Amino acid sequence: MSNVYPLKSDEKYIAESSEWISKLDRGLSVTETVELEQWLALDTEHPKMLLKIATLWDKMDVLNNLSELVPHSPEQSHKHHTARWAIAASILLASILSIATYQWGAFAPFAVTAQQVYSENIYTTKIGEQSVFYLQDKTKVVLNTNSQLRVTYTDKQRLFELTKGELHVTVAHNTQQPLSVYAGGKIIQAVGTAFNVQLEDAQLELIVTEGKVLVADQTEQSSSPLSMSDVRLPSSSLAVSKGEKIELNAKRPQIMTLPASDIEVDLSWQQGELIFRGETLETALKEVSRYTPYQFKLADNQLKKVQIAGLFRTNDIDGLLSSLEQNFAIQHQRIDSQTILLQSTQQPQL
């Protein structure tokens, strides 16, 4: 049995008109202007509904822009719209907001009045996948394995919402539109720097590789980024500079100054590599698991404490297992398609 039902005619008109009102409010491209003219000509109800919705939402600028396409009188339209249209449009708006809030926990374009949205895009990577892309202002983003990022450009800011994973961003300099990363309940803001953000198991790590960034808590006021008229963080916010690292969600966050070699190790994932320098096997395998569908099980607690060092390719699980066997006498057994059991071949000392 199908769970898809056609919209009633009025609801369909309201939905399509609401979408065009949103586009008109932020400004139409040449292509969209032609598409709107074609849509208006398709049905005599289209221009009527468009004017009613524009009047209902008090979009006088939109009504003025429509004057060349649709002859109308804003005052007369306002007098004749009924409670029926108000209720229907309100239900539609609430539904849109609910869906957007459920999916992103943040905002919906219909609720935004403080900022004008120019573009929105969602970028994702699968487990083991990495992606590099350049944004419209030449900002460079490197997205690590199993990550999800929403990028919104407005007239006031460049907004990044990292819901999971890791990114390194080289920010194109723009003092008029700061770039803000929302992740793990924090706001990380810069105007022209480079930094790395990792959100893993509710832990938020920040490493600054160029310049300086500001950090603040995501308060109730800033929980809806597009509803803010003032997007800049105060100068009194926590400052993190080049060569510094901080665990932002730790109980007592402390800024650590790292040598260049340590930063290179932390960011080796950008070259598809993982570098270990004495980490425990348990810690190393947890990092490896980010890049593969495999989960590792250790046969005993002693294995967890084994320290390993070396360079491994993120996509070379067989190479890692071979190295563990040759250098640490640790054998592996594939329990199923996603589980690998590791156990030592050495006899325990009495």
Short mmCIF file of C-alpha atoms in Angstrom, two decimals:
data_model
loop_
_atom_site.label_atom_id
_atom_site.label_comp_id
_atom_site.label_asym_id
_atom_site.label_seq_id
_atom_site.Cartn_x
_atom_site.Cartn_y
_atom_site.Cartn_z
CA MET A 1 0.00 0.00 0.00
CA SER A 2 1.36 3.40 -0.94
CA ASN A 3 1.98 6.00 1.77
CA VAL A 4 2.23 8.84 -0.73
CA TYR A 5 -0.84 11.02 -1.06
CA PRO A 6 -1.40 13.90 -3.51
CA LEU A 7 -1.72 17.39 -2.07
CA LYS A 8 -5.10 18.97 -2.26
CA SER A 9 -5.19 21.65 -4.94
CA ASP A 10 -5.14 24.57 -2.49
CA GLU A 11 -2.24 23.06 -0.55
CA LYS A 12 -0.29 22.55 -3.76
CA TYR A 13 -0.83 26.19 -4.75
CA ILE A 14 0.24 27.36 -1.28
CA ALA A 15 3.38 25.23 -1.28
CA GLU A 16 4.52 26.37 -4.71
CA SER A 17 3.67 30.01 -4.00
CA SER A 18 5.51 29.92 -0.67
CA GLU A 19 8.60 28.61 -2.42
CA TRP A 20 8.48 31.44 -4.96
CA ILE A 21 7.97 34.03 -2.18
CA SER A 22 11.15 32.78 -0.51
CA LYS A 23 13.08 33.06 -3.80
CA LEU A 24 11.67 36.52 -4.53
CA ASP A 25 12.58 37.67 -1.05
CA ARG A 26 16.27 36.87 -1.54
CA GLY A 27 16.30 37.92 -5.22
CA LEU A 28 15.74 35.97 -8.44
CA SER A 29 18.41 34.97 -10.92
CA VAL A 30 17.76 35.51 -14.62
CA THR A 31 16.89 31.82 -15.02
CA GLU A 32 14.54 31.88 -12.04
CA THR A 33 12.77 34.98 -13.41
CA VAL A 34 11.99 33.11 -16.64
CA GLU A 35 10.83 30.06 -14.65
CA LEU A 36 8.53 32.25 -12.54
CA GLU A 37 6.96 33.81 -15.63
CA GLN A 38 6.33 30.33 -17.03
CA TRP A 39 4.84 29.13 -13.73
CA LEU A 40 2.50 32.14 -13.55
CA ALA A 41 1.25 31.42 -17.06
CA LEU A 42 0.50 27.75 -16.31
CA ASP A 43 -2.57 28.33 -14.16
CA THR A 44 -4.79 31.34 -13.47
CA GLU A 45 -4.71 30.40 -9.77
CA HIS A 46 -0.93 30.79 -9.58
CA PRO A 47 -0.80 34.62 -9.67
CA LYS A 48 -3.79 34.85 -7.29
CA MET A 49 -2.21 32.60 -4.71
CA LEU A 50 1.19 34.27 -5.05
CA LEU A 51 -0.32 37.67 -4.27
CA LYS A 52 -2.33 36.30 -1.35
CA ILE A 53 0.69 34.63 0.25
CA ALA A 54 2.85 37.72 -0.28
CA THR A 55 0.21 39.91 1.32
CA LEU A 56 -0.35 37.46 4.16
CA TRP A 57 3.37 37.43 5.01
CA ASP A 58 3.51 41.23 4.65
CA LYS A 59 6.13 41.05 1.91
CA MET A 60 5.67 44.51 0.43
CA ASP A 61 9.04 44.40 -1.35
CA VAL A 62 7.95 41.18 -3.03
CA LEU A 63 4.62 42.71 -4.00
CA ASN A 64 6.41 45.64 -5.58
CA ASN A 65 8.69 43.30 -7.51
CA LEU A 66 5.63 41.38 -8.71
CA SER A 67 3.92 44.50 -10.03
CA GLU A 68 5.61 44.08 -13.42
CA LEU A 69 4.57 40.43 -13.70
CA VAL A 70 1.15 40.41 -12.04
CA PRO A 71 -1.24 43.41 -12.09
CA HIS A 72 -2.54 43.83 -8.55
CA SER A 73 -3.49 46.20 -5.84
CA PRO A 74 -1.78 45.40 -2.51
CA GLU A 75 -4.37 47.29 -0.50
CA GLN A 76 -7.29 45.51 -2.16
CA SER A 77 -5.63 42.12 -1.82
CA HIS A 78 -5.08 42.73 1.85
CA LYS A 79 -8.75 43.49 2.39
CA HIS A 80 -9.96 40.35 0.70
CA HIS A 81 -7.70 37.65 2.10
CA THR A 82 -9.54 35.42 4.53
CA ALA A 83 -8.77 33.52 7.71
CA ARG A 84 -8.85 30.35 5.63
CA TRP A 85 -5.71 31.39 3.79
CA ALA A 86 -4.04 32.50 7.00
CA ILE A 87 -4.67 29.14 8.66
CA ALA A 88 -3.53 27.17 5.62
CA ALA A 89 -0.33 29.18 5.22
CA SER A 90 0.40 28.95 8.94
CA ILE A 91 0.05 25.17 8.86
CA LEU A 92 2.36 24.97 5.86
CA LEU A 93 4.95 27.21 7.49
CA ALA A 94 4.85 25.20 10.72
CA SER A 95 5.31 21.97 8.78
CA ILE A 96 8.33 23.34 6.91
CA LEU A 97 9.92 24.58 10.13
CA SER A 98 9.29 21.26 11.87
CA ILE A 99 10.93 19.28 9.08
CA ALA A 100 13.96 21.59 8.97
CA THR A 101 14.33 21.53 12.74
CA TYR A 102 14.09 17.74 12.83
CA GLN A 103 16.73 17.31 10.14
CA TRP A 104 19.20 19.94 11.28
CA GLY A 105 18.16 21.18 14.70
CA ALA A 106 18.83 24.71 13.56
CA PHE A 107 16.87 26.86 11.18
CA ALA A 108 14.54 27.11 8.22
CA PRO A 109 14.79 29.74 5.48
CA PHE A 110 11.19 30.87 6.02
CA ALA A 111 11.99 31.84 9.61
CA VAL A 112 14.96 34.00 8.70
CA THR A 113 14.59 37.76 8.72
CA ALA A 114 17.97 39.01 9.95
CA GLN A 115 20.14 37.64 7.12
CA GLN A 116 19.78 37.14 3.40
CA VAL A 117 20.81 33.68 2.25
CA TYR A 118 22.79 33.53 -0.97
CA SER A 119 23.62 29.83 -1.13
CA GLU A 120 23.31 26.59 0.84
CA ASN A 121 25.08 23.31 0.22
CA ILE A 122 25.55 20.04 2.10
CA TYR A 123 28.81 18.10 1.82
CA THR A 124 29.27 14.53 3.05
CA THR A 125 31.91 11.83 2.96
CA LYS A 126 31.51 8.10 3.49
CA ILE A 127 33.64 5.96 5.80
CA GLY A 128 37.15 5.89 4.36
CA GLU A 129 36.41 8.72 1.93
CA GLN A 130 37.96 12.21 1.87
CA SER A 131 36.99 15.21 -0.21
CA VAL A 132 38.54 18.57 -1.15
CA PHE A 133 36.44 21.43 -2.47
CA TYR A 134 36.68 25.18 -3.01
CA LEU A 135 33.82 27.49 -2.16
CA GLN A 136 32.63 30.56 -4.04
CA ASP A 137 35.09 32.88 -2.26
CA LYS A 138 38.03 30.48 -2.80
CA THR A 139 37.85 29.13 0.76
CA LYS A 140 39.35 25.64 0.71
CA VAL A 141 37.77 22.81 2.69
CA VAL A 142 39.21 19.33 3.21
CA LEU A 143 36.58 16.98 4.60
CA ASN A 144 37.73 13.83 6.36
CA THR A 145 36.13 10.39 6.60
CA ASN A 146 32.47 9.97 7.62
CA SER A 147 31.74 13.69 7.88
CA GLN A 148 28.75 15.92 7.28
CA LEU A 149 28.94 19.67 6.73
CA ARG A 150 26.35 22.26 5.84
CA VAL A 151 27.68 25.49 4.28
CA THR A 152 25.53 28.62 4.09
CA TYR A 153 26.62 31.98 2.69
CA THR A 154 24.63 35.05 3.75
CA ASP A 155 25.08 38.78 3.51
CA LYS A 156 26.59 38.77 7.02
CA GLN A 157 28.60 35.57 7.39
CA ARG A 158 29.94 32.33 6.01
CA LEU A 159 28.28 29.67 8.13
CA PHE A 160 29.60 26.10 8.54
CA GLU A 161 27.60 23.54 10.53
CA LEU A 162 29.64 20.41 11.24
CA THR A 163 27.32 17.70 12.54
CA LYS A 164 29.94 14.94 12.55
CA GLY A 165 33.46 14.20 11.41
CA GLU A 166 36.43 16.41 10.71
CA LEU A 167 37.41 19.27 8.44
CA HIS A 168 40.37 21.51 7.73
CA VAL A 169 39.47 24.90 6.32
CA THR A 170 41.72 27.52 4.77
CA VAL A 171 39.60 30.65 5.09
CA ALA A 172 39.61 33.25 2.31
CA HIS A 173 40.18 36.63 3.97
CA ASN A 174 37.01 38.69 4.35
CA THR A 175 36.60 41.05 7.30
CA GLN A 176 33.01 41.87 6.31
CA GLN A 177 31.77 38.29 6.43
CA PRO A 178 33.45 36.19 9.13
CA LEU A 179 33.45 32.42 8.78
CA SER A 180 31.82 30.64 11.72
CA VAL A 181 31.94 26.89 12.39
CA TYR A 182 29.12 25.60 14.60
CA ALA A 183 30.03 22.24 16.12
CA GLY A 184 29.52 20.44 19.41
CA GLY A 185 27.82 23.39 21.08
CA LYS A 186 30.65 25.80 20.21
CA ILE A 187 31.22 28.60 17.70
CA ILE A 188 34.66 28.87 16.09
CA GLN A 189 35.10 32.09 14.11
CA ALA A 190 37.76 33.51 11.83
CA VAL A 191 38.09 36.10 9.08
CA GLY A 192 41.13 34.71 7.23
CA THR A 193 43.00 31.82 8.84
CA ALA A 194 43.39 28.05 8.65
CA PHE A 195 42.27 25.55 11.27
CA ASN A 196 41.16 21.98 11.86
CA VAL A 197 37.97 20.90 13.67
CA GLN A 198 37.18 17.33 14.68
CA LEU A 199 33.86 16.28 16.22
CA GLU A 200 34.00 12.68 17.40
CA ASP A 201 31.86 11.06 20.11
CA ALA A 202 30.81 14.50 21.46
CA GLN A 203 34.50 15.47 21.76
CA LEU A 204 35.46 18.66 19.92
CA GLU A 205 39.09 19.29 19.02
CA LEU A 206 40.46 22.49 17.48
CA ILE A 207 43.93 22.96 15.97
CA VAL A 208 44.90 26.32 14.46
CA THR A 209 47.46 26.09 11.64
CA GLU A 210 47.44 29.75 10.54
CA GLY A 211 46.41 33.03 12.19
CA LYS A 212 43.99 33.20 15.10
CA VAL A 213 40.39 32.15 15.75
CA LEU A 214 37.85 33.08 18.40
CA VAL A 215 35.76 30.51 20.28
CA ALA A 216 32.51 30.91 22.22
CA ASP A 217 29.70 28.77 23.56
CA GLN A 218 26.64 28.35 21.37
CA THR A 219 24.15 30.14 23.59
CA GLU A 220 20.38 30.14 23.20
CA GLN A 221 20.63 33.43 21.32
CA SER A 222 23.06 31.98 18.80
CA SER A 223 21.37 28.58 18.46
CA SER A 224 19.68 29.79 15.26
CA PRO A 225 22.61 31.27 13.33
CA LEU A 226 20.55 32.85 10.56
CA SER A 227 18.27 34.74 12.96
CA MET A 228 21.17 36.77 14.34
CA SER A 229 21.65 40.35 13.18
CA ASP A 230 25.10 40.56 14.79
CA VAL A 231 27.14 37.48 13.94
CA ARG A 232 30.53 38.59 15.24
CA LEU A 233 31.95 37.11 18.40
CA PRO A 234 33.13 39.66 20.97
CA SER A 235 36.86 40.35 21.14
CA SER A 236 36.80 39.01 24.71
CA SER A 237 36.09 35.48 23.39
CA LEU A 238 38.64 32.72 23.88
CA ALA A 239 41.45 33.16 21.33
CA VAL A 240 43.38 30.22 19.88
CA SER A 241 46.42 31.01 17.72
CA LYS A 242 48.68 29.28 15.21
CA GLY A 243 50.33 26.16 16.58
CA GLU A 244 47.80 25.74 19.39
CA LYS A 245 45.40 22.89 20.12
CA ILE A 246 42.46 22.63 22.53
CA GLU A 247 39.84 20.05 23.48
CA LEU A 248 36.87 22.40 23.65
CA ASN A 249 34.40 20.04 25.33
CA ALA A 250 36.79 18.87 28.03
CA LYS A 251 35.83 19.59 31.64
CA ARG A 252 38.76 21.98 31.92
CA PRO A 253 39.76 23.04 28.40
CA GLN A 254 43.43 23.99 28.17
CA ILE A 255 45.28 25.45 25.22
CA MET A 256 48.37 23.43 24.30
CA THR A 257 51.20 24.75 22.14
CA LEU A 258 52.35 22.09 19.68
CA PRO A 259 55.61 21.80 17.76
CA ALA A 260 55.25 21.69 14.00
CA SER A 261 55.99 17.96 13.97
CA ASP A 262 53.02 17.23 16.25
CA ILE A 263 50.69 19.25 14.05
CA GLU A 264 51.95 17.34 11.03
CA VAL A 265 51.07 14.08 12.77
CA ASP A 266 47.58 15.29 13.74
CA LEU A 267 46.85 16.39 10.18
CA SER A 268 48.51 13.50 8.36
CA TRP A 269 45.03 12.26 7.44
CA GLN A 270 44.98 14.86 4.66
CA GLN A 271 47.64 12.77 2.88
CA GLY A 272 45.71 9.57 3.58
CA GLU A 273 48.12 8.58 6.32
CA LEU A 274 48.00 7.80 10.02
CA ILE A 275 51.17 8.32 12.06
CA PHE A 276 51.53 6.72 15.47
CA ARG A 277 54.36 7.57 17.85
CA GLY A 278 53.95 5.38 20.87
CA GLU A 279 50.15 5.42 21.23
CA THR A 280 48.57 2.38 22.82
CA LEU A 281 47.15 -0.22 20.48
CA GLU A 282 43.66 0.51 21.81
CA THR A 283 43.99 4.21 20.95
CA ALA A 284 45.51 3.52 17.54
CA LEU A 285 42.82 1.02 16.55
CA LYS A 286 40.10 3.46 17.56
CA GLU A 287 41.60 5.97 15.11
CA VAL A 288 41.95 3.34 12.38
CA SER A 289 38.28 2.39 12.78
CA ARG A 290 37.27 5.88 11.64
CA TYR A 291 38.54 5.04 8.16
CA THR A 292 37.23 1.51 7.75
CA PRO A 293 34.00 -0.42 8.33
CA TYR A 294 35.95 -2.84 10.52
CA GLN A 295 35.76 -2.91 14.30
CA PHE A 296 38.60 -4.42 16.29
CA LYS A 297 38.34 -6.65 19.35
CA LEU A 298 41.32 -7.36 21.59
CA ALA A 299 41.59 -10.82 23.14
CA ASP A 300 42.90 -9.54 26.47
CA ASN A 301 43.53 -6.32 28.35
CA GLN A 302 47.31 -6.60 28.03
CA LEU A 303 47.04 -5.99 24.29
CA LYS A 304 45.35 -2.65 24.93
CA LYS A 305 48.54 -1.35 26.54
CA VAL A 306 50.90 -2.37 23.72
CA GLN A 307 52.53 0.76 22.30
CA ILE A 308 52.98 1.03 18.55
CA ALA A 309 54.76 3.41 16.21
CA GLY A 310 54.76 3.75 12.45
CA LEU A 311 53.06 5.20 9.40
CA PHE A 312 50.02 3.48 7.96
CA ARG A 313 47.80 4.20 4.96
CA THR A 314 44.20 4.81 6.01
CA ASN A 315 42.92 2.39 3.36
CA ASP A 316 45.51 -0.35 3.94
CA ILE A 317 44.07 -2.56 6.67
CA ASP A 318 45.98 -5.61 5.40
CA GLY A 319 49.26 -3.70 5.74
CA LEU A 320 48.42 -2.77 9.33
CA LEU A 321 47.51 -6.34 10.26
CA SER A 322 50.69 -7.65 8.65
CA SER A 323 52.79 -5.12 10.55
CA LEU A 324 51.17 -6.07 13.86
CA GLU A 325 51.93 -9.73 13.21
CA GLN A 326 55.54 -9.23 12.14
CA ASN A 327 56.57 -6.59 14.67
CA PHE A 328 54.37 -7.32 17.67
CA ALA A 329 53.47 -11.01 17.34
CA ILE A 330 49.79 -10.10 17.18
CA GLN A 331 47.67 -12.33 14.96
CA HIS A 332 44.25 -11.53 13.60
CA GLN A 333 41.09 -13.46 12.91
CA ARG A 334 38.17 -12.15 10.87
CA ILE A 335 35.09 -12.98 12.95
CA ASP A 336 32.67 -11.62 10.37
CA SER A 337 32.59 -9.03 7.58
CA GLN A 338 32.98 -6.17 10.06
CA THR A 339 34.85 -7.60 13.07
CA ILE A 340 38.53 -8.48 13.46
CA LEU A 341 39.83 -10.22 16.57
CA LEU A 342 43.44 -9.55 17.61
CA GLN A 343 45.36 -11.84 19.93
CA SER A 344 48.98 -12.23 20.94
CA THR A 345 50.98 -15.33 19.96
CA GLN A 346 53.47 -14.81 22.78
CA GLN A 347 53.15 -16.83 25.94
CA PRO A 348 52.33 -14.71 28.97
CA GLN A 349 55.22 -14.38 31.43
CA LEU A 350 54.71 -16.00 34.84
#
